[in-house]
Coordinates of C-alpha atoms in Angstrom, one line a residue:
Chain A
X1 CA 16.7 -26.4 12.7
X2 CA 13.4 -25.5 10.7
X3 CA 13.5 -24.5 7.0
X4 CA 13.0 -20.6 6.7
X5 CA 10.2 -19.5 5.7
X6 CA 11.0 -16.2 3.6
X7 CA 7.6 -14.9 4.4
X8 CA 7.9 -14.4 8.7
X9 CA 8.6 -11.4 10.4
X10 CA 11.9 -9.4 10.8
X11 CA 11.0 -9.9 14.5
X12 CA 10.0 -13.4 14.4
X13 CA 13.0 -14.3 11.9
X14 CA 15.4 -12.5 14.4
X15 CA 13.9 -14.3 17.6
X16 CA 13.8 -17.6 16.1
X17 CA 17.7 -17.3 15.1
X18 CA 18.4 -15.9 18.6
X19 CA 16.9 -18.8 20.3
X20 CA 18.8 -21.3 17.7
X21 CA 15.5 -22.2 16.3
X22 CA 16.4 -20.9 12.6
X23 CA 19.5 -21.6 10.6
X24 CA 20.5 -18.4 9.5
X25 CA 22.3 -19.7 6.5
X26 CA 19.3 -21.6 5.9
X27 CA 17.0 -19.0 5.8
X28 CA 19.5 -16.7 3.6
X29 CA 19.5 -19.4 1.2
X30 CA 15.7 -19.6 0.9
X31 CA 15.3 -16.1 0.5
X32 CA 17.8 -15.8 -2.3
X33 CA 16.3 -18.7 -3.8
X34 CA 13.0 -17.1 -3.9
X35 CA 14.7 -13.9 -5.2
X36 CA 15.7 -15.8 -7.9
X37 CA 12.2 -17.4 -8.5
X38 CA 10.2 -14.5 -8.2
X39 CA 12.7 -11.4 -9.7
X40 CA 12.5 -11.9 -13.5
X41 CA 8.3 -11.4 -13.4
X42 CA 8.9 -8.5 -10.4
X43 CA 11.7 -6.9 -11.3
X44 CA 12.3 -5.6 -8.6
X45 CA 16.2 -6.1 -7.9
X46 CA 19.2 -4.8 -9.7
X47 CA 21.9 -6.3 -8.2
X48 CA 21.4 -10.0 -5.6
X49 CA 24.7 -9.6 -3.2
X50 CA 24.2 -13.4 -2.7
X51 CA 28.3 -14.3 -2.1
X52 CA 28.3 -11.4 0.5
X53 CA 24.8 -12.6 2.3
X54 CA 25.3 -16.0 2.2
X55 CA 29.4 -15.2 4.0
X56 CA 27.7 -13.0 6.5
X57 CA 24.8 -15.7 7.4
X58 CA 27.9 -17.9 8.1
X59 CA 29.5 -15.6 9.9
X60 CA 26.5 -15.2 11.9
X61 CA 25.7 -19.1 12.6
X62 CA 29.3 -19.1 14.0
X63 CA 28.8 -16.3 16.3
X64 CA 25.5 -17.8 17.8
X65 CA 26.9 -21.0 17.7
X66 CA 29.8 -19.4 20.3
X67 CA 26.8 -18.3 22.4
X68 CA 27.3 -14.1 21.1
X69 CA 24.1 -12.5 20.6
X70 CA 24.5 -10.7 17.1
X71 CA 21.6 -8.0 17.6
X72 CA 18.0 -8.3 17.6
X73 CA 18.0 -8.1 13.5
X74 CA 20.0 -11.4 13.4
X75 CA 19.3 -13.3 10.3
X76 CA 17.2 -10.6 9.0
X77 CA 17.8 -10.7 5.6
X78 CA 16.8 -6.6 3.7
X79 CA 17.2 -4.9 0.5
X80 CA 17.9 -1.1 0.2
X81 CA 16.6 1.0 -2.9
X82 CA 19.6 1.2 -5.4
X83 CA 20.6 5.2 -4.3
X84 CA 22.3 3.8 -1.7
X85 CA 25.8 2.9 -1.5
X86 CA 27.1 -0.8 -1.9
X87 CA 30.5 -1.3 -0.9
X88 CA 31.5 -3.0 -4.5
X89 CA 28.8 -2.0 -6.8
X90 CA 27.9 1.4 -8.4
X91 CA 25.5 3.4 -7.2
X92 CA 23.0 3.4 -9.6
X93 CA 20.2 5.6 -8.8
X94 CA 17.9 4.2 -11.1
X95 CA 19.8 5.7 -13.6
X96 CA 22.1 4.5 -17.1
X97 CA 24.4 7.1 -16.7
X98 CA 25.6 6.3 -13.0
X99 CA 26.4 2.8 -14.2
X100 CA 29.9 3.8 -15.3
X101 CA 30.2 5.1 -12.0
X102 CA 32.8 3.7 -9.6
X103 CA 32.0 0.9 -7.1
X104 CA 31.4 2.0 -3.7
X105 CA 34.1 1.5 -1.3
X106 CA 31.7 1.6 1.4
X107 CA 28.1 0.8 2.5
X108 CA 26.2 3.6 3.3
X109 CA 25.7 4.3 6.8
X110 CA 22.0 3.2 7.2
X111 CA 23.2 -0.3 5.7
X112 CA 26.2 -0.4 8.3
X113 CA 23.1 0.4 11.2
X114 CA 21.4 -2.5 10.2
X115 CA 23.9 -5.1 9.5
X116 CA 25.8 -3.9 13.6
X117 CA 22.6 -5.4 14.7
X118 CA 22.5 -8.7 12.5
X119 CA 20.8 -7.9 9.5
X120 CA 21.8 -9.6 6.3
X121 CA 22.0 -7.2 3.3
X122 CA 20.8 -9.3 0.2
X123 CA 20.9 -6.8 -2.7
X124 CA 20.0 -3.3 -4.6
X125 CA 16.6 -2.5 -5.6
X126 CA 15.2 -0.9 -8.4
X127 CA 13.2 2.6 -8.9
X128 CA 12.6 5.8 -10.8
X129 CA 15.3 7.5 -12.9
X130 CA 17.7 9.9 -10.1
X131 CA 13.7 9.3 -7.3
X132 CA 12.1 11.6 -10.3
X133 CA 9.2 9.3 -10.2
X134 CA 6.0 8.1 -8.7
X135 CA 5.2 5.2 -11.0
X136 CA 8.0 2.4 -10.9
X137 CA 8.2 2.9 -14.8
X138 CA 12.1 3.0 -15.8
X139 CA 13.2 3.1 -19.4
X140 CA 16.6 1.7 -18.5
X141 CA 15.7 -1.2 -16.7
X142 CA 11.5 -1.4 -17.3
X143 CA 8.8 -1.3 -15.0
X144 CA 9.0 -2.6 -11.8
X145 CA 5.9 -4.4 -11.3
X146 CA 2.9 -4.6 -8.7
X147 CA 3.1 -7.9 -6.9
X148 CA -0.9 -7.1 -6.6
X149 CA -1.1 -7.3 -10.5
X150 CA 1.8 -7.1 -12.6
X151 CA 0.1 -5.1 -15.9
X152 CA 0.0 -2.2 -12.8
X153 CA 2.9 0.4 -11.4
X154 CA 4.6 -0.4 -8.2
X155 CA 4.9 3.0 -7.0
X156 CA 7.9 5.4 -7.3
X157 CA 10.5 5.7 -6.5
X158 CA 11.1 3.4 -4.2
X159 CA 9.3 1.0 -6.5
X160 CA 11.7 -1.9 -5.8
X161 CA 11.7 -1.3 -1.6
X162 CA 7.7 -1.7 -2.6
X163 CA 7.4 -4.3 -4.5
X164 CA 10.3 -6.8 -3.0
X165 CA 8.1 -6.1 0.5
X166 CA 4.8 -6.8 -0.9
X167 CA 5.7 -10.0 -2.2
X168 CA 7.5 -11.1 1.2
X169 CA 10.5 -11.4 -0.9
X170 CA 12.6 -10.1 1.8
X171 CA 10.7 -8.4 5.3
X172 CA 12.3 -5.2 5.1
X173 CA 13.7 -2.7 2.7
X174 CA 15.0 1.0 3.0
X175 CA 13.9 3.7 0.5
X176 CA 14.0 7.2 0.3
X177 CA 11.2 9.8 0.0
X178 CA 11.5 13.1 -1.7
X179 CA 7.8 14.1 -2.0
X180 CA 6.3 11.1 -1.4
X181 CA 8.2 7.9 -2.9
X182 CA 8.3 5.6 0.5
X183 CA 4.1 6.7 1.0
X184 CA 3.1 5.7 -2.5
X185 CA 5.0 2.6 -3.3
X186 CA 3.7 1.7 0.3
X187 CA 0.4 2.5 -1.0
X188 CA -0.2 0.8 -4.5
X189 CA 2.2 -2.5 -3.0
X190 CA 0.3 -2.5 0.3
X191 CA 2.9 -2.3 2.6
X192 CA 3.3 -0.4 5.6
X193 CA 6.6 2.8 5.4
X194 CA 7.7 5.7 7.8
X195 CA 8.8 8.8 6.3
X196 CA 10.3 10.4 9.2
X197 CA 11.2 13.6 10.3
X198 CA 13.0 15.7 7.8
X199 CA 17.1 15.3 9.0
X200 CA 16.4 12.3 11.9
X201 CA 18.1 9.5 9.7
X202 CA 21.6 10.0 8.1
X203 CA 21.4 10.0 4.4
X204 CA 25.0 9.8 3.9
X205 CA 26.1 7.1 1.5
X206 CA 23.3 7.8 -0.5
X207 CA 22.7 9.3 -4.0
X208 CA 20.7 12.6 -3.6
X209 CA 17.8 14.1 -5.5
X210 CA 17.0 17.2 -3.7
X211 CA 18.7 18.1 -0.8
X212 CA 16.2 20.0 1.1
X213 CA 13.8 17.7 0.6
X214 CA 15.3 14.3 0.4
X215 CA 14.6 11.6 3.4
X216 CA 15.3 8.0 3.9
X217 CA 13.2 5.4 5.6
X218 CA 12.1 1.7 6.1
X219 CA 9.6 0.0 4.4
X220 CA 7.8 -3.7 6.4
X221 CA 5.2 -6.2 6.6
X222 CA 4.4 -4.8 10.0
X223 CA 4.2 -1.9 12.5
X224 CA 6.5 -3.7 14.7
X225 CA 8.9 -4.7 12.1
X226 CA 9.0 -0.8 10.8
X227 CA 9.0 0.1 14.4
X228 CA 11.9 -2.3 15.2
X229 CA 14.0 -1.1 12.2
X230 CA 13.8 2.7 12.8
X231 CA 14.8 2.4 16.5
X232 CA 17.8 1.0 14.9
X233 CA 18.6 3.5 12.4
X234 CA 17.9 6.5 14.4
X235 CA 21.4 8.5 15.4
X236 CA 23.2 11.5 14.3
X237 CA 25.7 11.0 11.7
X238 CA 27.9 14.2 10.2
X239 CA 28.3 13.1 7.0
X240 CA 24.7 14.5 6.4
X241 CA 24.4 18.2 7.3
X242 CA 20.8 18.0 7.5
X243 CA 20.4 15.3 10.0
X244 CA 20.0 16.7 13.6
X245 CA 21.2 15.2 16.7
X246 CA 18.0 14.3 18.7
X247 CA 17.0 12.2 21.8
X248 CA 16.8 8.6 20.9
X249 CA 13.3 7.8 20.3
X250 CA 12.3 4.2 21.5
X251 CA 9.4 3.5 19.0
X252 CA 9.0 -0.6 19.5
X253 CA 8.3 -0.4 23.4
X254 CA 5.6 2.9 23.0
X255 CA 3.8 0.7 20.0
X256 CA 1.0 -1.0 22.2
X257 CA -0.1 2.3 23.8
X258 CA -1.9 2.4 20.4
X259 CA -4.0 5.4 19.8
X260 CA -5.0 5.7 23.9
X261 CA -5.4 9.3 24.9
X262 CA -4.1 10.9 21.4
X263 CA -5.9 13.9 19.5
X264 CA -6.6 12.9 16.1
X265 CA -8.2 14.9 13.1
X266 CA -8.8 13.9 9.7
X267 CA -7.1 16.4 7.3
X268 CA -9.8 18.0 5.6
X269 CA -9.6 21.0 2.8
X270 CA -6.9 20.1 0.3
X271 CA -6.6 16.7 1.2
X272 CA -10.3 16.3 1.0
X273 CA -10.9 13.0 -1.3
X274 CA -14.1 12.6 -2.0
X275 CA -13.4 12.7 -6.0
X276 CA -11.6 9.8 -5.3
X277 CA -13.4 7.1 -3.4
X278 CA -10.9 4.6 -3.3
X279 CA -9.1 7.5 -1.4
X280 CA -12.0 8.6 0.4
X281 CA -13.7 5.3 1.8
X282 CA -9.4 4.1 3.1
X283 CA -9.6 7.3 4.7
X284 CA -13.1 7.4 6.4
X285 CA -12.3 3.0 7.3
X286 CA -9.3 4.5 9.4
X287 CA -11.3 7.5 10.9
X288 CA -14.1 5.3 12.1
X289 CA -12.1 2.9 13.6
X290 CA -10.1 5.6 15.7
X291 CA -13.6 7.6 16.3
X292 CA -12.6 10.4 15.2
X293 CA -15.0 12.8 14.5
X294 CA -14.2 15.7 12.9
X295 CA -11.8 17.5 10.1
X296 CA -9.2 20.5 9.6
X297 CA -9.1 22.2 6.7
X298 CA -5.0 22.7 6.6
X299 CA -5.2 25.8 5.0
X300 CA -1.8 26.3 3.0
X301 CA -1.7 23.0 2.3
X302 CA -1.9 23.6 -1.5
X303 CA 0.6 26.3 -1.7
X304 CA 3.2 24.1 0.6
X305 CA 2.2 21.5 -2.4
X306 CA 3.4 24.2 -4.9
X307 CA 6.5 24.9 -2.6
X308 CA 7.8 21.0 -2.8
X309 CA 7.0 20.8 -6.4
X310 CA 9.5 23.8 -7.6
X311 CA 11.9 23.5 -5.0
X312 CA 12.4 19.9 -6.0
X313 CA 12.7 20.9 -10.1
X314 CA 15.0 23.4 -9.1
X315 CA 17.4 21.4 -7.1
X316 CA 17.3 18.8 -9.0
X317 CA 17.6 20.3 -12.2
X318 CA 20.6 22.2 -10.5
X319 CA 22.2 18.7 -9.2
X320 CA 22.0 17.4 -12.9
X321 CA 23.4 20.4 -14.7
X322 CA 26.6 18.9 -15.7
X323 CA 24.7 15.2 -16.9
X324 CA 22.3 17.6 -18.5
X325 CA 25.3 19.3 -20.7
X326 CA 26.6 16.2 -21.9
X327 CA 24.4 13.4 -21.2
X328 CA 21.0 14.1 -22.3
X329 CA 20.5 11.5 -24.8
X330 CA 21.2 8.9 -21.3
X331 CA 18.8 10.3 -19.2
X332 CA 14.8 9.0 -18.9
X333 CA 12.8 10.8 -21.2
X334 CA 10.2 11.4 -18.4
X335 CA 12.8 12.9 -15.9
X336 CA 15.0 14.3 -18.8
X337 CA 12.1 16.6 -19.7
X338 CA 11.5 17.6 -16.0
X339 CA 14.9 18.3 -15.3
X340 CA 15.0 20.7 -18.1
X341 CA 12.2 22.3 -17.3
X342 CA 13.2 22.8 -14.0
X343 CA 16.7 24.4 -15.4
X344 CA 14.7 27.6 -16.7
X345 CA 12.5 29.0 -14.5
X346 CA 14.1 31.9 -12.4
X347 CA 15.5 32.0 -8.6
X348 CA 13.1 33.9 -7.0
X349 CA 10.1 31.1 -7.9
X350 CA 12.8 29.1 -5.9
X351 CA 12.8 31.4 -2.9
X352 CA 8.9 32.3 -2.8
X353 CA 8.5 28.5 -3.1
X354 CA 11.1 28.1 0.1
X355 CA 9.1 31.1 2.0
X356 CA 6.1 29.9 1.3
X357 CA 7.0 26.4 2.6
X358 CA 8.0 27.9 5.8
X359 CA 4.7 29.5 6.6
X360 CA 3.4 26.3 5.8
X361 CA 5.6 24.6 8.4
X362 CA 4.8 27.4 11.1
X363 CA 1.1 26.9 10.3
X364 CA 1.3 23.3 10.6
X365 CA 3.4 23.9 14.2
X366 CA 0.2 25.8 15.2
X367 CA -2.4 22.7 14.1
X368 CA -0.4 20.3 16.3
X369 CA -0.4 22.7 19.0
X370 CA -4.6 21.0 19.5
X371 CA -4.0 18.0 17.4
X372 CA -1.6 14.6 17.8
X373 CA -1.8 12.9 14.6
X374 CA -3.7 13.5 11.2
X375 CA -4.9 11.2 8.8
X376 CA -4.8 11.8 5.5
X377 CA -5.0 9.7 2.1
X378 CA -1.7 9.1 0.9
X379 CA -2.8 8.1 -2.9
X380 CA -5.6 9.1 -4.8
X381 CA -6.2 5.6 -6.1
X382 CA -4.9 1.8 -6.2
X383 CA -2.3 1.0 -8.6
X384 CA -3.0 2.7 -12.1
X385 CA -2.0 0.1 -15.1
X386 CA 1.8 0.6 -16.2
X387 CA 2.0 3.1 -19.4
X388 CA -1.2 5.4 -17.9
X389 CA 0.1 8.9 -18.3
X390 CA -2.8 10.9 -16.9
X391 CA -4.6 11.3 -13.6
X392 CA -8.1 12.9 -13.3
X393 CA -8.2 15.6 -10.5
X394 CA -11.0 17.5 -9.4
X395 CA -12.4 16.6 -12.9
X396 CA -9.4 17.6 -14.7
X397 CA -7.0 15.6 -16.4
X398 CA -3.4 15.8 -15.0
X399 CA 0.0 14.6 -16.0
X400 CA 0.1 11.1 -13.5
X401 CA 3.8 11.3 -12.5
X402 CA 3.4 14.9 -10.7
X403 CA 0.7 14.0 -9.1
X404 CA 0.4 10.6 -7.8
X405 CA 2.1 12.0 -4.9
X406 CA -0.2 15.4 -4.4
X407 CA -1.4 13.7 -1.3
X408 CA 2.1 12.9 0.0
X409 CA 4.0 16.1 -0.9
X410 CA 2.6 18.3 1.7
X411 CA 3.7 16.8 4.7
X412 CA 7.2 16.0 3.1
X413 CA 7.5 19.8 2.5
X414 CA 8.0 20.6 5.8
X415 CA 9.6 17.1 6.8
X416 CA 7.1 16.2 9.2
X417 CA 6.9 12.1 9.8
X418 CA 4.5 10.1 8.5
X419 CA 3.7 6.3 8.6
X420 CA 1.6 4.9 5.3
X421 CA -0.3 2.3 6.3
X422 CA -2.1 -0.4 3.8
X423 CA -5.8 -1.0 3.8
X424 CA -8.1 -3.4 1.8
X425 CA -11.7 -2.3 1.1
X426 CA -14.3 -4.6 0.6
X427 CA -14.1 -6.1 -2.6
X428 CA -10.8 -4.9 -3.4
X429 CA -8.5 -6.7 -5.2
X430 CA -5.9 -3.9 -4.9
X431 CA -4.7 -2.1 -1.4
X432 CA -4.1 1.5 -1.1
X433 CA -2.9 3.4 1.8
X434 CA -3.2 5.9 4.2
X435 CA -1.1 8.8 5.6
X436 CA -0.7 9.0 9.4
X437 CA 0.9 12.3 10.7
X438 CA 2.4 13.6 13.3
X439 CA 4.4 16.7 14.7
X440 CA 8.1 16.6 13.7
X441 CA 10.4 14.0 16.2
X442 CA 6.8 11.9 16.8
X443 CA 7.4 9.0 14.6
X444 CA 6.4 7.1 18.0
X445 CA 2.4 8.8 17.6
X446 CA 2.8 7.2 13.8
X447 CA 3.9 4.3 14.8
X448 CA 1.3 4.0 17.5
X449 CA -1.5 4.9 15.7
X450 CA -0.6 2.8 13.0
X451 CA 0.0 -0.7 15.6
X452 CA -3.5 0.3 16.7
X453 CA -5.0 -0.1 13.3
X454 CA -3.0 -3.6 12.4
X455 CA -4.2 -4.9 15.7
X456 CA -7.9 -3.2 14.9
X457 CA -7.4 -5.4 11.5
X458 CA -8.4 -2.3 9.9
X459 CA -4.5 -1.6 8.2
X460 CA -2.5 -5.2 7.1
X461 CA -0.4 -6.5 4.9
X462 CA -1.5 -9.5 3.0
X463 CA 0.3 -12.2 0.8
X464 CA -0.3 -11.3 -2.8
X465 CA -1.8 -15.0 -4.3
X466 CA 1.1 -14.9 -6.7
X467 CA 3.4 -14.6 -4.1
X468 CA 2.5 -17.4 -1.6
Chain B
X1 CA 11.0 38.2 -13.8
X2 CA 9.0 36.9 -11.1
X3 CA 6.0 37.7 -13.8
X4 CA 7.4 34.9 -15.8
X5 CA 4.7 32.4 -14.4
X6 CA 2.0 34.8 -15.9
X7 CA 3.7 34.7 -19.4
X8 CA 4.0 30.8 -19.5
X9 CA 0.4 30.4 -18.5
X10 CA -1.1 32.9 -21.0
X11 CA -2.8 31.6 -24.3
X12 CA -0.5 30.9 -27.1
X13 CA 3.3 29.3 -28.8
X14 CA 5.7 29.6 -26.2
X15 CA 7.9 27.4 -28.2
X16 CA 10.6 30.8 -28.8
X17 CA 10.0 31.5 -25.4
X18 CA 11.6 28.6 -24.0
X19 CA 14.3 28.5 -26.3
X20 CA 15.6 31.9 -25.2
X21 CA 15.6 31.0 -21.7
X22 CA 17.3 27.7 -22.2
X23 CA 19.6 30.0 -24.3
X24 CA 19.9 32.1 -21.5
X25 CA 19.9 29.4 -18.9
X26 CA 23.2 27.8 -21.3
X27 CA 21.0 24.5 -22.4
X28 CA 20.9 23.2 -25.6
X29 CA 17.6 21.5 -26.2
X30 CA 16.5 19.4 -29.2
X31 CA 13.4 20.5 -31.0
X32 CA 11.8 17.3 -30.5
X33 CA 11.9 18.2 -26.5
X34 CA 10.7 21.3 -26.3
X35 CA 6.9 20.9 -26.4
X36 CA 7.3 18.6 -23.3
X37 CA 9.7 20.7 -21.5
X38 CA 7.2 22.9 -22.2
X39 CA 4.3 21.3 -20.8
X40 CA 6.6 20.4 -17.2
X41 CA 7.4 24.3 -17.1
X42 CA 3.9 25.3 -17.6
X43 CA 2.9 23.1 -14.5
X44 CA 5.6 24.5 -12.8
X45 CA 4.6 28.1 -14.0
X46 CA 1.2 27.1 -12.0
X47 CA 2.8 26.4 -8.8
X48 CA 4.5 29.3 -9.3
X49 CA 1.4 31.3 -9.8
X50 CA -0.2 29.4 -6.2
X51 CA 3.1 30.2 -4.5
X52 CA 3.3 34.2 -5.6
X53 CA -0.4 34.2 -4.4
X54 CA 0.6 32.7 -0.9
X55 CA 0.3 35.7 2.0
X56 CA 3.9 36.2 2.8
X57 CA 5.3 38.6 5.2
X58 CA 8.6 39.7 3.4
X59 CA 10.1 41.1 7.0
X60 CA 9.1 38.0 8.6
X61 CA 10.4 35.6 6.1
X62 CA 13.3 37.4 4.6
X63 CA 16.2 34.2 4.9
X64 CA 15.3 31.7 2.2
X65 CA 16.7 29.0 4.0
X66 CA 15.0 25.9 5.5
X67 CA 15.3 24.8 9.4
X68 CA 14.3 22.1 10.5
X69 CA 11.9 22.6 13.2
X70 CA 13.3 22.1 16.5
X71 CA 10.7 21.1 19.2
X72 CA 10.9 19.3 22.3
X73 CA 10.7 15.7 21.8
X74 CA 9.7 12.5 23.8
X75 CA 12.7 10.3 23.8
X76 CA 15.6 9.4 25.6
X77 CA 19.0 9.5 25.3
X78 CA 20.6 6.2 24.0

C-alpha cells in the first residue's frame, strides 16, 4: 500500500483504492491530518467529522478487502459547504443563530449520493452569513482565506468549498450558488465549479437562501473529477419541489469530445469587460484558444441582473422575517442590513423583477437556438484584499458584496448551467475564472468545453506554494 | 407604489422615509442601521428602476411564477 497523497485526483484516488493500490484508511488519515495542518491559517472548515470518516474508510478497506467494489468514488474523501445537513451536527449556514439549532438527523441527500458510491464525507465548510455573500468575510467565524494569498477573500459563499479545493485539502467539495457563489469562489481560489441547471440536483437537506434561485453543485481540481461527481449526483429527488425529473446525463464519457463541432460566442454587451482587464484578457485567452470569433450582445442581460438582485432580497428577507423580529443583534451586519432592506420594498418590484426574468429566459432560449455555449467572465478581478468594501464599475464606485457576482447573476437568473473554469495570465500571481454557458439540461457542452481548455492547458488548477 | 423606486433615488434625507415603511412593513430598526439599510434599498431602488424600464408584455407575462424551462435534452435514462 502507498501513502496517500491528499493532493491526487478524485479519479485517481478512487482507481488506486479500486485496484488495492491505496489504503483507504490511509489516505483518510493523511487528509485529515493535513486538515488539521492547514485549517487554523485557512479557515476554511467548521466542523472535521474525523470519527465518522475514519469508521467509514474502515468500513470501506473491509469491503474491498471482500473483493465488493464500493463505487467509483471509493476513498474519495469531500467536504460540503456548512448549509447542508450533517446527520449529528447543526446546520449552520454560516450563521450564529442556527447554531442552537438541532443536530441533523440525517445527511442531506446530495451527501447520501456521494457516499452510495464510496466517497468519504470529512467535514462542514465555512461561508457567508445564510449564502448572503460574495466575499468569504463572516463576522461569526472570520474570513475564510485565499489559499492564493491569505490577506485576500476566498470568494462567497461557498468560500470554504473554495478554498479547502484550492489548497488540495480535500479533491472535492459541494456548494451552493444563488447568484453566483460556486462561480466566484471558483474564480478568486482557482478552481474549477458547475452551476447546473436551475432544479437538476435535489437541494433537499439543505439550508435555503432563496428558493427560486437557490442551486447546488460540485466544486474540483479537474474537469473530469467535476464531471465524475455530477454524473453521480444527478437524479430527481421529491423532497425538492423545484428539482425536475430529467434524462440522466452521462457527462464523464461525452468530456473528450471537447469543443468538436459546438457553436460558441463570447458574450458581449453587458458582459463586455474591457474596464477590467484581468476579466477581459481570461476571457479573450479562452476565446482564442476555442477560435471563436465573434460576440453577442445578450440584450436583457442587465435587467435579468436587476431581476436576481430583488428577487433574492425579497425572498430572502421574507425567509428571515421571524430571525429578523427577534434576532437582529445575531445576524452579520453586512447581511443584517440587506435583509432589512429587502423587508420594505413593495411586491410588485418582486413580480416585475420575476417577469422581467422570464423574458430574459425566453430571450436567452432564442440565443441558443444559433449558439452552443457562451463564454463570459465570471469575476471582474482576482481576489480583492479581505476588508475592501468597494468595487469600481464602469468608473464608478460600487458596494463589493453586490457586485462581485454581476457577472455571475445573469445566467443564474434563469438557471441556465455553467462551468467556471480557472485561468492564470502571464505574470499572475492570482487566478481568476471564466463562465462557460450553455442551454439549460447541457451541463455536458460545459463540461466539454471546459475538458477542452484543461487539456489545451489554457484553464488549470495549480498547487498554491503554501499548500504543497 | 410601484413609483417607490423613483422616490428612493431622488436627491435628499430618506431617513423618515424608511422608517415608515419599516413601520409599515412591522420592523423595528435601530437608528444606527438605518443609513445602511438605506444605502442596500437605494441599490435595490435602481434595479427596480432597470426592471420597470424592461419592455414587458403584461398579457404575455401575466403569472409571476418561474418555470423551469423544459427543453429536449441529450441524455439517457439511467
Amino acid at each position: 500500500m502507498s501513502k496517500a497523497v491528499p493532493m491526487l485526483s478524485a479519479v485517481s484516488i478512487a482507481t488506486a483504492a479500486r485496484r488495492g493500490e491505496l489504503s483507504v484508511v490511509e489516505h483518510t488519515q493523511a487528509c485529515l491530518e493535513r486538515i488539521a495542518q492547514s485549517n487554523p491559517g485557512l479557515n476554511c472548515f467548521t466542523h472535521v467529522v474525523s470519527e465518522r470518516a475514519l469508521e467509514r474508510a474502515h468500513e470501506l478497506d473491509a469491503r474491498l478487502a471482500r473483493g465488493e467494489d464500493p463505487g467509483t468514488l471509493t476513498g474519495v474523501p469531500f467536504a460540503v459547504k456548512n448549509l447542508f445537513d450533517i446527520e449529528g451536527l447543526s446546520t449552520l449556514a454560516g450563521s450564529f443563530i442556527n447554531s442552537s439549532h438541532p443536530p441533523a438527523t440525517r445527511d442531506a441527500v446530495l451527501i447520501q449520493r456521494l457516499e452510495a458510491q464510496g466517497a468519504i464525507l470529512v467535514g462542514a465548510l465555512g461561508m457567508g452569513e445564510y449564502a448572503y455573500d460574495f466575499t468569504g468575510e463572516n463576522a461569526h467565524y472570520g474570513a475564510c482565506r485565499n489559499p492564493w494569498d491569505r490577506e485576500r477573500m476566498s470568494g462567497g459563499s461557498s468560500s470554504g468549498s473554495g478554498t479547502a479545493v484550492g489548497a488540495a485539502l480535500v479533491p472535492l467539495t459541494l456548494g451552493s450558488d444563488t447568484n453566483g457563489s460556486i462561480r466566484v469562489p471558483s474564480s478568486l481560489c482557482g478552481v474549477f465549479g458547475l452551476k447546473p441547471t436551475y432544479g437538476r440536483l435535489p437541494r433537499t437537506g439543505t439550508f435555503p437562501f432563496s428558493e427560486s434561485l437557490d442551486h447546488v453543485g460540485p466544486l474540483a481540481r479537474s474537469v473530469e473529477d467535476l464531471a465524475l461527481a455530477f454524473d453521480h449526483l444527478q437524479g430527481h429527488d421529491a423532497g425538492d419541489l423545484a428539482c425536475v425529473s430529467q434524462p440522466w446525463l452521462d457527462t464523464s464519457s461525452a468530456l473528450s469530445q471537447g469543443s468538436e463541432g459546438l457553436r460558441i460566442a463570447r458574450a458581449g454587451g453587458f458582459f463586455d469587460c474591457s474596464n477590467f482587464p484581468e476579466a477581459d484578457a481570461a476571457v479573450s485567452k479562452v476565446c482564442d484558444a476555442l477560435g471563436v470569433g465573434h460576440s453577442l450582445s445578450l440584450d436583457g442581460a442587465a435587467e435579468g441582473r436587476s431581476a436576481a438582485y430583488l428577487i433574492t432580497n425579497a425572498e430572502g428577507a421574507a425567509l428571515h422575517r421571524e430571525r429578523l423580529l427577534t434576532r437582529l443583534e445575531d445576524f452579520d451586519p453586512d447581511t443584517r442590513d440587506r435583509f432589512l432592506a429587502g423587508s420594505l420594498f413593495p411586491a410588485t418590484w418582486y413580480i416585475r423583477a420575476q417577469q422581467v426574468r422570464r423574458r430574459w429566459l425566453e430571450q436567452m432560449l432564442k440565443v441558443f437556438e444559433d449558439v452552443d455555449v457562451i463564454i463570459a467572465p465570471c469575476t471582474p478581478c482576482s481576489a480583492p484584499l479581505l476588508g475592501s468594501k468597494t468595487l469600481v464599475l464602469d468608473g464608478v464606485e460600487h458596494p463589493l458584496r453586490p457586485n462581485l457576482g454581476v457577472f455571475t447573476q445573469p445566467f443564474s437568473a434563469i438557471g441556465l448551467p455553467v462551468c467556471s473554469v480557472p485561468l492564470f495570465l502571464p505574470g499572475a500571481k492570482l487566478p481568476i475564472g471564466v463562465q462557460i454557458v450553455a442551454a439549460p439540461w447541457r451541463e455536458d457542452l460545459c463540461l466539454r468545453v471546459a475538458w477542452q481548455l484543461e487539456h489545451q492547458g489554457i484553464a488549470e488548477c495549480r498547487l498554491p506554494p503554501d499548500c504543497a | 407604489m410601484s413609483d417607490l423606486h423613483s422616490v428612493l433615488l431622488a436627491d435628499g434625507d430618506k431617513g423618515a422615509l424608511i422608517e415608515s415603511l419599516a413601520k409599515a412593513a412591522g420592523i423595528e430598526i435601530p437608528a444606527q442601521y438605518l443609513a445602511e439599510v438605506g444605502t442596500h434599498l437605494i441599490i435595490a431602488a435602481r434595479m427596480a428602476q432597470s426592471v420597470f424600464a424592461a419592455p414587458v408584455d403584461p398579457a404575455a407575462q401575466h403569472a409571476a411564477v418561474y418555470v423551469p424551462a423544459l427543453i429536449p435534452t441529450q441524455g439517457r435514462v439511467r
